[in-house]
């Protein structure tokens, strides 16, 4: 999602998140040139509301996670994402369009989609199958095993068939149960497959009032606000007066926003002309001036470095979600119909999950939403705010921005579902009796989760490049 305003995407309209004054020099980066490090002045020491520090994350991500997640995202299971880009904005009428042709999303042709992703594939061969599929298969098996003659002879025969009406009821129950756990609004229609590798997230020229309204509505109307906060912006100095859960909400959205800005700056349209046919469609690369515009203290009312630090917070939250869901994700088949690649995908996902589980200082979600009925009310508000943000993605006036916005919000919402639904908390007693009603992620959720985490990982990796460019 590449959404920005001509007035500087965050500008001084959205100022938030204060950080600990304690500073610890980074061992991972050379920090001799303080003048050129102004954008990075907050990227030292501990990460707020977390117990680890920035340079630990830098080293862990850039050395261990980034190479693995990049190789994982080119696998067919993760490169094809089903999305509906034709939903109308539910909040306002917006006919804005992109300024350049790079906003267009190229959908998949049917022959491009792996066979295993087409249509309704029977899931009874997979670990995380739908119980209704089990019942249907069992009923068919029983029909073959027991003839009418057998039925008459066997007084102890138990009819295990279930009527189609009951199946429909079960499906409605399942949809209702799943909806209670979801932090994103589920799309009413599935849309069409998009090849994410052919539609990379990068600068599109989408800006102005339309883009500004997206972020203004996210922050001003769908985030928790400090008391006595001015109407048109949120001050960093007042965030720490809020409770942990409300601070977490701000920092997660801010970190995602910072990550998106870094993607725009690192894959900026440097020239619309082809590079002697070598780079068809224009030249793309890092734009240091744009990066400084979005994150330097002078351009952002001293808030840009804070926004960068929030990126690390969002990264740690999604990292923890992956670690928590690892027992579930390790059981997935990652089925596309290509046996060789599916096996490689399973090996790759298990490898990166083992690395993630080895991280020494994960985000601790267990300290949130503890306090009886008031905590439950806050959790419901937290969820409703995030659902509204997922709806706002349908108001984005650029198709490619909308694609990546919906995917990254979907991935972040899946991480929140894993952390706070309560259904991924107790693994040991249930692993031998796996229950889909307790533990279930749709394929689209897994694809969005891994891709969204990959975007955060790449943002932290790109920060090192910008730091070196500034020097």
PDB file of N, CA, C and O in Angstrom, residues 372-439:
ATOM      1  N   UNK A 372     -10.744  -8.331  33.629  1.00  0.00           N
ATOM      2  CA  UNK A 372     -12.183  -8.565  33.717  1.00  0.00           C
ATOM      3  C   UNK A 372     -12.982  -7.911  32.621  1.00  0.00           C
ATOM      4  O   UNK A 372     -12.554  -7.794  31.475  1.00  0.00           O
ATOM      5  N   UNK A 373     -14.166  -7.446  32.983  1.00  0.00           N
ATOM      6  CA  UNK A 373     -15.122  -6.928  32.003  1.00  0.00           C
ATOM      7  C   UNK A 373     -14.615  -5.672  31.311  1.00  0.00           C
ATOM      8  O   UNK A 373     -14.864  -5.470  30.119  1.00  0.00           O
ATOM      9  N   UNK A 374     -13.903  -4.810  32.025  1.00  0.00           N
ATOM     10  CA  UNK A 374     -13.370  -3.598  31.409  1.00  0.00           C
ATOM     11  C   UNK A 374     -12.348  -3.943  30.334  1.00  0.00           C
ATOM     12  O   UNK A 374     -12.309  -3.324  29.268  1.00  0.00           O
ATOM     13  N   UNK A 375     -11.521  -4.952  30.618  1.00  0.00           N
ATOM     14  CA  UNK A 375     -10.525  -5.375  29.641  1.00  0.00           C
ATOM     15  C   UNK A 375     -11.197  -5.967  28.411  1.00  0.00           C
ATOM     16  O   UNK A 375     -10.755  -5.743  27.275  1.00  0.00           O
ATOM     17  N   UNK A 376     -12.290  -6.715  28.614  1.00  0.00           N
ATOM     18  CA  UNK A 376     -13.009  -7.294  27.484  1.00  0.00           C
ATOM     19  C   UNK A 376     -13.637  -6.201  26.630  1.00  0.00           C
ATOM     20  O   UNK A 376     -13.639  -6.278  25.394  1.00  0.00           O
ATOM     21  N   UNK A 377     -14.176  -5.172  27.283  1.00  0.00           N
ATOM     22  CA  UNK A 377     -14.747  -4.047  26.548  1.00  0.00           C
ATOM     23  C   UNK A 377     -13.675  -3.341  25.724  1.00  0.00           C
ATOM     24  O   UNK A 377     -13.895  -2.997  24.550  1.00  0.00           O
ATOM     25  N   UNK A 378     -12.503  -3.150  26.298  1.00  0.00           N
ATOM     26  CA  UNK A 378     -11.395  -2.518  25.589  1.00  0.00           C
ATOM     27  C   UNK A 378     -10.959  -3.382  24.409  1.00  0.00           C
ATOM     28  O   UNK A 378     -10.658  -2.868  23.320  1.00  0.00           O
ATOM     29  N   UNK A 379     -10.938  -4.679  24.604  1.00  0.00           N
ATOM     30  CA  UNK A 379     -10.556  -5.595  23.528  1.00  0.00           C
ATOM     31  C   UNK A 379     -11.549  -5.522  22.375  1.00  0.00           C
ATOM     32  O   UNK A 379     -11.162  -5.535  21.201  1.00  0.00           O
ATOM     33  N   UNK A 380     -12.836  -5.435  22.701  1.00  0.00           N
ATOM     34  CA  UNK A 380     -13.857  -5.304  21.660  1.00  0.00           C
ATOM     35  C   UNK A 380     -13.691  -3.996  20.892  1.00  0.00           C
ATOM     36  O   UNK A 380     -13.848  -3.957  19.666  1.00  0.00           O
ATOM     37  N   UNK A 381     -13.372  -2.916  21.602  1.00  0.00           N
ATOM     38  CA  UNK A 381     -13.131  -1.637  20.939  1.00  0.00           C
ATOM     39  C   UNK A 381     -11.895  -1.705  20.047  1.00  0.00           C
ATOM     40  O   UNK A 381     -11.878  -1.183  18.923  1.00  0.00           O
ATOM     41  N   UNK A 382     -10.853  -2.341  20.555  1.00  0.00           N
ATOM     42  CA  UNK A 382      -9.614  -2.541  19.822  1.00  0.00           C
ATOM     43  C   UNK A 382      -9.908  -3.259  18.498  1.00  0.00           C
ATOM     44  O   UNK A 382      -9.460  -2.856  17.422  1.00  0.00           O
ATOM     45  N   UNK A 383     -10.698  -4.329  18.597  1.00  0.00           N
ATOM     46  CA  UNK A 383     -11.032  -5.123  17.420  1.00  0.00           C
ATOM     47  C   UNK A 383     -11.888  -4.331  16.437  1.00  0.00           C
ATOM     48  O   UNK A 383     -11.671  -4.373  15.218  1.00  0.00           O
ATOM     49  N   UNK A 384     -12.858  -3.578  16.959  1.00  0.00           N
ATOM     50  CA  UNK A 384     -13.744  -2.818  16.091  1.00  0.00           C
ATOM     51  C   UNK A 384     -12.998  -1.720  15.354  1.00  0.00           C
ATOM     52  O   UNK A 384     -13.234  -1.476  14.169  1.00  0.00           O
ATOM     53  N   UNK A 385     -12.080  -1.048  16.042  1.00  0.00           N
ATOM     54  CA  UNK A 385     -11.263  -0.020  15.382  1.00  0.00           C
ATOM     55  C   UNK A 385     -10.473  -0.635  14.232  1.00  0.00           C
ATOM     56  O   UNK A 385     -10.389  -0.047  13.142  1.00  0.00           O
ATOM     57  N   UNK A 386      -9.904  -1.797  14.467  1.00  0.00           N
ATOM     58  CA  UNK A 386      -9.085  -2.404  13.420  1.00  0.00           C
ATOM     59  C   UNK A 386      -9.960  -2.883  12.257  1.00  0.00           C
ATOM     60  O   UNK A 386      -9.553  -2.793  11.092  1.00  0.00           O
ATOM     61  N   UNK A 387     -11.135  -3.379  12.559  1.00  0.00           N
ATOM     62  CA  UNK A 387     -12.050  -3.783  11.484  1.00  0.00           C
ATOM     63  C   UNK A 387     -12.425  -2.586  10.617  1.00  0.00           C
ATOM     64  O   UNK A 387     -12.540  -2.703   9.391  1.00  0.00           O
ATOM     65  N   UNK A 388     -12.635  -1.443  11.235  1.00  0.00           N
ATOM     66  CA  UNK A 388     -12.942  -0.242  10.462  1.00  0.00           C
ATOM     67  C   UNK A 388     -11.790   0.110   9.530  1.00  0.00           C
ATOM     68  O   UNK A 388     -12.003   0.532   8.385  1.00  0.00           O
ATOM     69  N   UNK A 389     -10.561  -0.044  10.025  1.00  0.00           N
ATOM     70  CA  UNK A 389      -9.397   0.245   9.188  1.00  0.00           C
ATOM     71  C   UNK A 389      -9.350  -0.709   8.003  1.00  0.00           C
ATOM     72  O   UNK A 389      -9.006  -0.316   6.877  1.00  0.00           O
ATOM     73  N   UNK A 390      -9.711  -1.968   8.217  1.00  0.00           N
ATOM     74  CA  UNK A 390      -9.728  -2.917   7.098  1.00  0.00           C
ATOM     75  C   UNK A 390     -10.778  -2.516   6.061  1.00  0.00           C
ATOM     76  O   UNK A 390     -10.593  -2.734   4.861  1.00  0.00           O
ATOM     77  N   UNK A 391     -11.877  -1.910   6.509  1.00  0.00           N
ATOM     78  CA  UNK A 391     -12.890  -1.422   5.571  1.00  0.00           C
ATOM     79  C   UNK A 391     -12.384  -0.210   4.796  1.00  0.00           C
ATOM     80  O   UNK A 391     -12.712  -0.036   3.614  1.00  0.00           O
ATOM     81  N   UNK A 392     -11.606   0.643   5.465  1.00  0.00           N
ATOM     82  CA  UNK A 392     -11.100   1.854   4.817  1.00  0.00           C
ATOM     83  C   UNK A 392     -10.216   1.511   3.623  1.00  0.00           C
ATOM     84  O   UNK A 392     -10.106   2.295   2.672  1.00  0.00           O
ATOM     85  N   UNK A 393      -9.600   0.342   3.619  1.00  0.00           N
ATOM     86  CA  UNK A 393      -8.748  -0.034   2.494  1.00  0.00           C
ATOM     87  C   UNK A 393      -9.509  -0.074   1.180  1.00  0.00           C
ATOM     88  O   UNK A 393      -8.918   0.085   0.109  1.00  0.00           O
ATOM     89  N   UNK A 394     -10.829  -0.271   1.228  1.00  0.00           N
ATOM     90  CA  UNK A 394     -11.625  -0.243   0.003  1.00  0.00           C
ATOM     91  C   UNK A 394     -11.830   1.170  -0.515  1.00  0.00           C
ATOM     92  O   UNK A 394     -12.399   1.347  -1.601  1.00  0.00           O
ATOM     93  N   UNK A 395     -11.385   2.163   0.225  1.00  0.00           N
ATOM     94  CA  UNK A 395     -11.524   3.560  -0.189  1.00  0.00           C
ATOM     95  C   UNK A 395     -10.270   4.091  -0.879  1.00  0.00           C
ATOM     96  O   UNK A 395     -10.245   5.241  -1.312  1.00  0.00           O
ATOM     97  N   UNK A 396      -9.234   3.274  -0.962  1.00  0.00           N
ATOM     98  CA  UNK A 396      -7.996   3.695  -1.601  1.00  0.00           C
ATOM     99  C   UNK A 396      -8.223   3.806  -3.102  1.00  0.00           C
ATOM    100  O   UNK A 396      -8.764   2.894  -3.735  1.00  0.00           O
ATOM    101  N   UNK A 397      -7.803   4.916  -3.692  1.00  0.00           N
ATOM    102  CA  UNK A 397      -8.087   5.195  -5.096  1.00  0.00           C
ATOM    103  C   UNK A 397      -7.064   4.668  -6.080  1.00  0.00           C
ATOM    104  O   UNK A 397      -7.141   4.984  -7.266  1.00  0.00           O
ATOM    105  N   UNK A 398      -6.109   3.893  -5.620  1.00  0.00           N
ATOM    106  CA  UNK A 398      -5.071   3.322  -6.476  1.00  0.00           C
ATOM    107  C   UNK A 398      -5.124   1.810  -6.312  1.00  0.00           C
ATOM    108  O   UNK A 398      -5.022   1.305  -5.194  1.00  0.00           O
ATOM    109  N   UNK A 399      -5.295   1.082  -7.399  1.00  0.00           N
ATOM    110  CA  UNK A 399      -5.474  -0.367  -7.298  1.00  0.00           C
ATOM    111  C   UNK A 399      -4.272  -1.060  -6.674  1.00  0.00           C
ATOM    112  O   UNK A 399      -4.421  -1.965  -5.856  1.00  0.00           O
ATOM    113  N   UNK A 400      -3.078  -0.672  -7.069  1.00  0.00           N
ATOM    114  CA  UNK A 400      -1.900  -1.336  -6.516  1.00  0.00           C
ATOM    115  C   UNK A 400      -1.714  -0.970  -5.052  1.00  0.00           C
ATOM    116  O   UNK A 400      -1.334  -1.812  -4.226  1.00  0.00           O
ATOM    117  N   UNK A 401      -2.006   0.276  -4.709  1.00  0.00           N
ATOM    118  CA  UNK A 401      -1.966   0.688  -3.304  1.00  0.00           C
ATOM    119  C   UNK A 401      -3.013  -0.083  -2.496  1.00  0.00           C
ATOM    120  O   UNK A 401      -2.761  -0.504  -1.368  1.00  0.00           O
ATOM    121  N   UNK A 402      -4.186  -0.248  -3.096  1.00  0.00           N
ATOM    122  CA  UNK A 402      -5.258  -0.982  -2.425  1.00  0.00           C
ATOM    123  C   UNK A 402      -4.863  -2.436  -2.213  1.00  0.00           C
ATOM    124  O   UNK A 402      -5.103  -3.010  -1.149  1.00  0.00           O
ATOM    125  N   UNK A 403      -4.273  -3.050  -3.241  1.00  0.00           N
ATOM    126  CA  UNK A 403      -3.832  -4.445  -3.141  1.00  0.00           C
ATOM    127  C   UNK A 403      -2.906  -4.632  -1.948  1.00  0.00           C
ATOM    128  O   UNK A 403      -3.142  -5.504  -1.097  1.00  0.00           O
ATOM    129  N   UNK A 404      -1.855  -3.820  -1.870  1.00  0.00           N
ATOM    130  CA  UNK A 404      -0.864  -4.011  -0.811  1.00  0.00           C
ATOM    131  C   UNK A 404      -1.366  -3.510   0.535  1.00  0.00           C
ATOM    132  O   UNK A 404      -0.975  -4.021   1.583  1.00  0.00           O
ATOM    133  N   UNK A 405      -2.257  -2.532   0.501  1.00  0.00           N
ATOM    134  CA  UNK A 405      -2.865  -2.086   1.747  1.00  0.00           C
ATOM    135  C   UNK A 405      -3.741  -3.165   2.351  1.00  0.00           C
ATOM    136  O   UNK A 405      -3.657  -3.466   3.544  1.00  0.00           O
ATOM    137  N   UNK A 406      -4.586  -3.772   1.526  1.00  0.00           N
ATOM    138  CA  UNK A 406      -5.468  -4.832   2.012  1.00  0.00           C
ATOM    139  C   UNK A 406      -4.653  -6.032   2.483  1.00  0.00           C
ATOM    140  O   UNK A 406      -4.971  -6.644   3.508  1.00  0.00           O
ATOM    141  N   UNK A 407      -3.599  -6.377   1.750  1.00  0.00           N
ATOM    142  CA  UNK A 407      -2.792  -7.534   2.131  1.00  0.00           C
ATOM    143  C   UNK A 407      -2.095  -7.295   3.472  1.00  0.00           C
ATOM    144  O   UNK A 407      -2.100  -8.167   4.350  1.00  0.00           O
ATOM    145  N   UNK A 408      -1.495  -6.116   3.647  1.00  0.00           N
ATOM    146  CA  UNK A 408      -0.738  -5.875   4.878  1.00  0.00           C
ATOM    147  C   UNK A 408      -1.650  -5.688   6.087  1.00  0.00           C
ATOM    148  O   UNK A 408      -1.314  -6.114   7.199  1.00  0.00           O
ATOM    149  N   UNK A 409      -2.803  -5.078   5.895  1.00  0.00           N
ATOM    150  CA  UNK A 409      -3.781  -4.994   6.982  1.00  0.00           C
ATOM    151  C   UNK A 409      -4.321  -6.385   7.304  1.00  0.00           C
ATOM    152  O   UNK A 409      -4.505  -6.745   8.481  1.00  0.00           O
ATOM    153  N   UNK A 410      -4.564  -7.196   6.280  1.00  0.00           N
ATOM    154  CA  UNK A 410      -5.022  -8.574   6.475  1.00  0.00           C
ATOM    155  C   UNK A 410      -3.984  -9.375   7.261  1.00  0.00           C
ATOM    156  O   UNK A 410      -4.317 -10.126   8.193  1.00  0.00           O
ATOM    157  N   UNK A 411      -2.702  -9.198   6.901  1.00  0.00           N
ATOM    158  CA  UNK A 411      -1.644  -9.907   7.609  1.00  0.00           C
ATOM    159  C   UNK A 411      -1.512  -9.468   9.050  1.00  0.00           C
ATOM    160  O   UNK A 411      -1.355 -10.295   9.966  1.00  0.00           O
ATOM    161  N   UNK A 412      -1.599  -8.152   9.277  1.00  0.00           N
ATOM    162  CA  UNK A 412      -1.524  -7.635  10.641  1.00  0.00           C
ATOM    163  C   UNK A 412      -2.742  -8.077  11.446  1.00  0.00           C
ATOM    164  O   UNK A 412      -2.620  -8.452  12.627  1.00  0.00           O
ATOM    165  N   UNK A 413      -3.919  -8.061  10.826  1.00  0.00           N
ATOM    166  CA  UNK A 413      -5.119  -8.536  11.508  1.00  0.00           C
ATOM    167  C   UNK A 413      -5.030 -10.009  11.871  1.00  0.00           C
ATOM    168  O   UNK A 413      -5.507 -10.433  12.925  1.00  0.00           O
ATOM    169  N   UNK A 414      -4.393 -10.805  11.004  1.00  0.00           N
ATOM    170  CA  UNK A 414      -4.187 -12.224  11.307  1.00  0.00           C
ATOM    171  C   UNK A 414      -3.254 -12.390  12.492  1.00  0.00           C
ATOM    172  O   UNK A 414      -3.466 -13.244  13.363  1.00  0.00           O
ATOM    173  N   UNK A 415      -2.203 -11.558  12.557  1.00  0.00           N
ATOM    174  CA  UNK A 415      -1.293 -11.602  13.701  1.00  0.00           C
ATOM    175  C   UNK A 415      -2.026 -11.267  14.995  1.00  0.00           C
ATOM    176  O   UNK A 415      -1.822 -11.925  16.030  1.00  0.00           O
ATOM    177  N   UNK A 416      -2.896 -10.263  14.954  1.00  0.00           N
ATOM    178  CA  UNK A 416      -3.677  -9.908  16.145  1.00  0.00           C
ATOM    179  C   UNK A 416      -4.629 -11.029  16.531  1.00  0.00           C
ATOM    180  O   UNK A 416      -4.837 -11.299  17.719  1.00  0.00           O
ATOM    181  N   UNK A 417      -5.209 -11.706  15.541  1.00  0.00           N
ATOM    182  CA  UNK A 417      -6.082 -12.842  15.804  1.00  0.00           C
ATOM    183  C   UNK A 417      -5.321 -13.947  16.522  1.00  0.00           C
ATOM    184  O   UNK A 417      -5.816 -14.549  17.487  1.00  0.00           O
ATOM    185  N   UNK A 418      -4.115 -14.220  16.071  1.00  0.00           N
ATOM    186  CA  UNK A 418      -3.291 -15.255  16.694  1.00  0.00           C
ATOM    187  C   UNK A 418      -2.955 -14.883  18.136  1.00  0.00           C
ATOM    188  O   UNK A 418      -3.020 -15.711  19.049  1.00  0.00           O
ATOM    189  N   UNK A 419      -2.638 -13.624  18.353  1.00  0.00           N
ATOM    190  CA  UNK A 419      -2.191 -13.193  19.680  1.00  0.00           C
ATOM    191  C   UNK A 419      -3.330 -13.049  20.672  1.00  0.00           C
ATOM    192  O   UNK A 419      -3.161 -13.329  21.865  1.00  0.00           O
ATOM    193  N   UNK A 420      -4.510 -12.623  20.205  1.00  0.00           N
ATOM    194  CA  UNK A 420      -5.542 -12.202  21.149  1.00  0.00           C
ATOM    195  C   UNK A 420      -6.877 -12.936  21.040  1.00  0.00           C
ATOM    196  O   UNK A 420      -7.794 -12.633  21.795  1.00  0.00           O
ATOM    197  N   UNK A 421      -7.015 -13.894  20.146  1.00  0.00           N
ATOM    198  CA  UNK A 421      -8.281 -14.628  20.080  1.00  0.00           C
ATOM    199  C   UNK A 421      -8.400 -15.622  21.224  1.00  0.00           C
ATOM    200  O   UNK A 421      -9.497 -16.064  21.556  1.00  0.00           O
ATOM    201  N   UNK A 422      -7.271 -16.004  21.819  1.00  0.00           N
ATOM    202  CA  UNK A 422      -7.277 -16.986  22.897  1.00  0.00           C
ATOM    203  C   UNK A 422      -7.259 -18.416  22.420  1.00  0.00           C
ATOM    204  O   UNK A 422      -7.196 -19.347  23.229  1.00  0.00           O
ATOM    205  N   UNK A 423      -7.314 -18.622  21.104  1.00  0.00           N
ATOM    206  CA  UNK A 423      -7.389 -19.979  20.563  1.00  0.00           C
ATOM    207  C   UNK A 423      -6.026 -20.543  20.167  1.00  0.00           C
ATOM    208  O   UNK A 423      -5.935 -21.679  19.725  1.00  0.00           O
ATOM    209  N   UNK A 424      -4.987 -19.746  20.302  1.00  0.00           N
ATOM    210  CA  UNK A 424      -3.651 -20.220  19.969  1.00  0.00           C
ATOM    211  C   UNK A 424      -2.762 -20.224  21.213  1.00  0.00           C
ATOM    212  O   UNK A 424      -1.545 -20.194  21.105  1.00  0.00           O
ATOM    213  N   UNK A 425      -3.390 -20.254  22.384  1.00  0.00           N
ATOM    214  CA  UNK A 425      -2.633 -20.122  23.630  1.00  0.00           C
ATOM    215  C   UNK A 425      -2.202 -21.452  24.238  1.00  0.00           C
ATOM    216  O   UNK A 425      -1.188 -21.517  24.913  1.00  0.00           O
ATOM    217  N   UNK A 426      -2.968 -22.510  24.012  1.00  0.00           N
ATOM    218  CA  UNK A 426      -2.694 -23.776  24.688  1.00  0.00           C
ATOM    219  C   UNK A 426      -2.513 -24.871  23.653  1.00  0.00           C
ATOM    220  O   UNK A 426      -3.485 -25.417  23.128  1.00  0.00           O
ATOM    221  N   UNK A 427      -1.264 -25.191  23.402  1.00  0.00           N
ATOM    222  CA  UNK A 427      -0.987 -26.146  22.337  1.00  0.00           C
ATOM    223  C   UNK A 427      -0.779 -27.570  22.840  1.00  0.00           C
ATOM    224  O   UNK A 427      -1.214 -28.514  22.228  1.00  0.00           O
ATOM    225  N   UNK A 428      -0.085 -27.728  23.932  1.00  0.00           N
ATOM    226  CA  UNK A 428       0.366 -29.062  24.326  1.00  0.00           C
ATOM    227  C   UNK A 428      -0.794 -30.045  24.502  1.00  0.00           C
ATOM    228  O   UNK A 428      -0.708 -31.195  24.112  1.00  0.00           O
ATOM    229  N   UNK A 429      -1.885 -29.585  25.080  1.00  0.00           N
ATOM    230  CA  UNK A 429      -2.988 -30.502  25.371  1.00  0.00           C
ATOM    231  C   UNK A 429      -3.864 -30.771  24.156  1.00  0.00           C
ATOM    232  O   UNK A 429      -4.740 -31.620  24.211  1.00  0.00           O
ATOM    233  N   UNK A 430      -3.653 -30.058  23.074  1.00  0.00           N
ATOM    234  CA  UNK A 430      -4.548 -30.214  21.925  1.00  0.00           C
ATOM    235  C   UNK A 430      -3.856 -30.717  20.675  1.00  0.00           C
ATOM    236  O   UNK A 430      -4.515 -31.037  19.701  1.00  0.00           O
ATOM    237  N   UNK A 431      -2.542 -30.794  20.676  1.00  0.00           N
ATOM    238  CA  UNK A 431      -1.841 -31.179  19.459  1.00  0.00           C
ATOM    239  C   UNK A 431      -2.221 -32.583  18.989  1.00  0.00           C
ATOM    240  O   UNK A 431      -2.305 -32.840  17.798  1.00  0.00           O
ATOM    241  N   UNK A 432      -2.448 -33.491  19.919  1.00  0.00           N
ATOM    242  CA  UNK A 432      -2.770 -34.856  19.538  1.00  0.00           C
ATOM    243  C   UNK A 432      -4.239 -35.034  19.151  1.00  0.00           C
ATOM    244  O   UNK A 432      -4.630 -36.071  18.643  1.00  0.00           O
ATOM    245  N   UNK A 433      -5.022 -34.026  19.441  1.00  0.00           N
ATOM    246  CA  UNK A 433      -6.450 -34.081  19.088  1.00  0.00           C
ATOM    247  C   UNK A 433      -6.814 -32.761  18.434  1.00  0.00           C
ATOM    248  O   UNK A 433      -7.537 -31.943  18.979  1.00  0.00           O
ATOM    249  N   UNK A 434      -6.256 -32.567  17.256  1.00  0.00           N
ATOM    250  CA  UNK A 434      -6.348 -31.266  16.594  1.00  0.00           C
ATOM    251  C   UNK A 434      -7.797 -30.908  16.274  1.00  0.00           C
ATOM    252  O   UNK A 434      -8.523 -31.699  15.691  1.00  0.00           O
ATOM    253  N   UNK A 435      -8.183 -29.695  16.628  1.00  0.00           N
ATOM    254  CA  UNK A 435      -9.573 -29.263  16.486  1.00  0.00           C
ATOM    255  C   UNK A 435      -9.620 -27.984  15.670  1.00  0.00           C
ATOM    256  O   UNK A 435      -9.166 -26.940  16.117  1.00  0.00           O
ATOM    257  N   UNK A 436     -10.180 -28.065  14.482  1.00  0.00           N
ATOM    258  CA  UNK A 436     -10.221 -26.905  13.608  1.00  0.00           C
ATOM    259  C   UNK A 436     -11.024 -25.754  14.213  1.00  0.00           C
ATOM    260  O   UNK A 436     -10.745 -24.591  13.986  1.00  0.00           O
ATOM    261  N   UNK A 437     -12.047 -26.088  14.980  1.00  0.00           N
ATOM    262  CA  UNK A 437     -12.877 -25.021  15.535  1.00  0.00           C
ATOM    263  C   UNK A 437     -12.094 -24.187  16.534  1.00  0.00           C
ATOM    264  O   UNK A 437     -12.455 -23.054  16.806  1.00  0.00           O
ATOM    265  N   UNK A 438     -11.060 -24.744  17.085  1.00  0.00           N
ATOM    266  CA  UNK A 438     -10.237 -23.969  18.010  1.00  0.00           C
ATOM    267  C   UNK A 438      -9.070 -23.292  17.303  1.00  0.00           C
ATOM    268  O   UNK A 438      -8.692 -22.194  17.642  1.00  0.00           O
ATOM    269  N   UNK A 439      -8.495 -23.988  16.337  1.00  0.00           N
ATOM    270  CA  UNK A 439      -7.303 -23.478  15.676  1.00  0.00           C
ATOM    271  C   UNK A 439      -7.500 -23.541  14.172  1.00  0.00           C
ATOM    272  O   UNK A 439      -7.432 -24.618  13.577  1.00  0.00           O
TER     273      UNK A 439
END
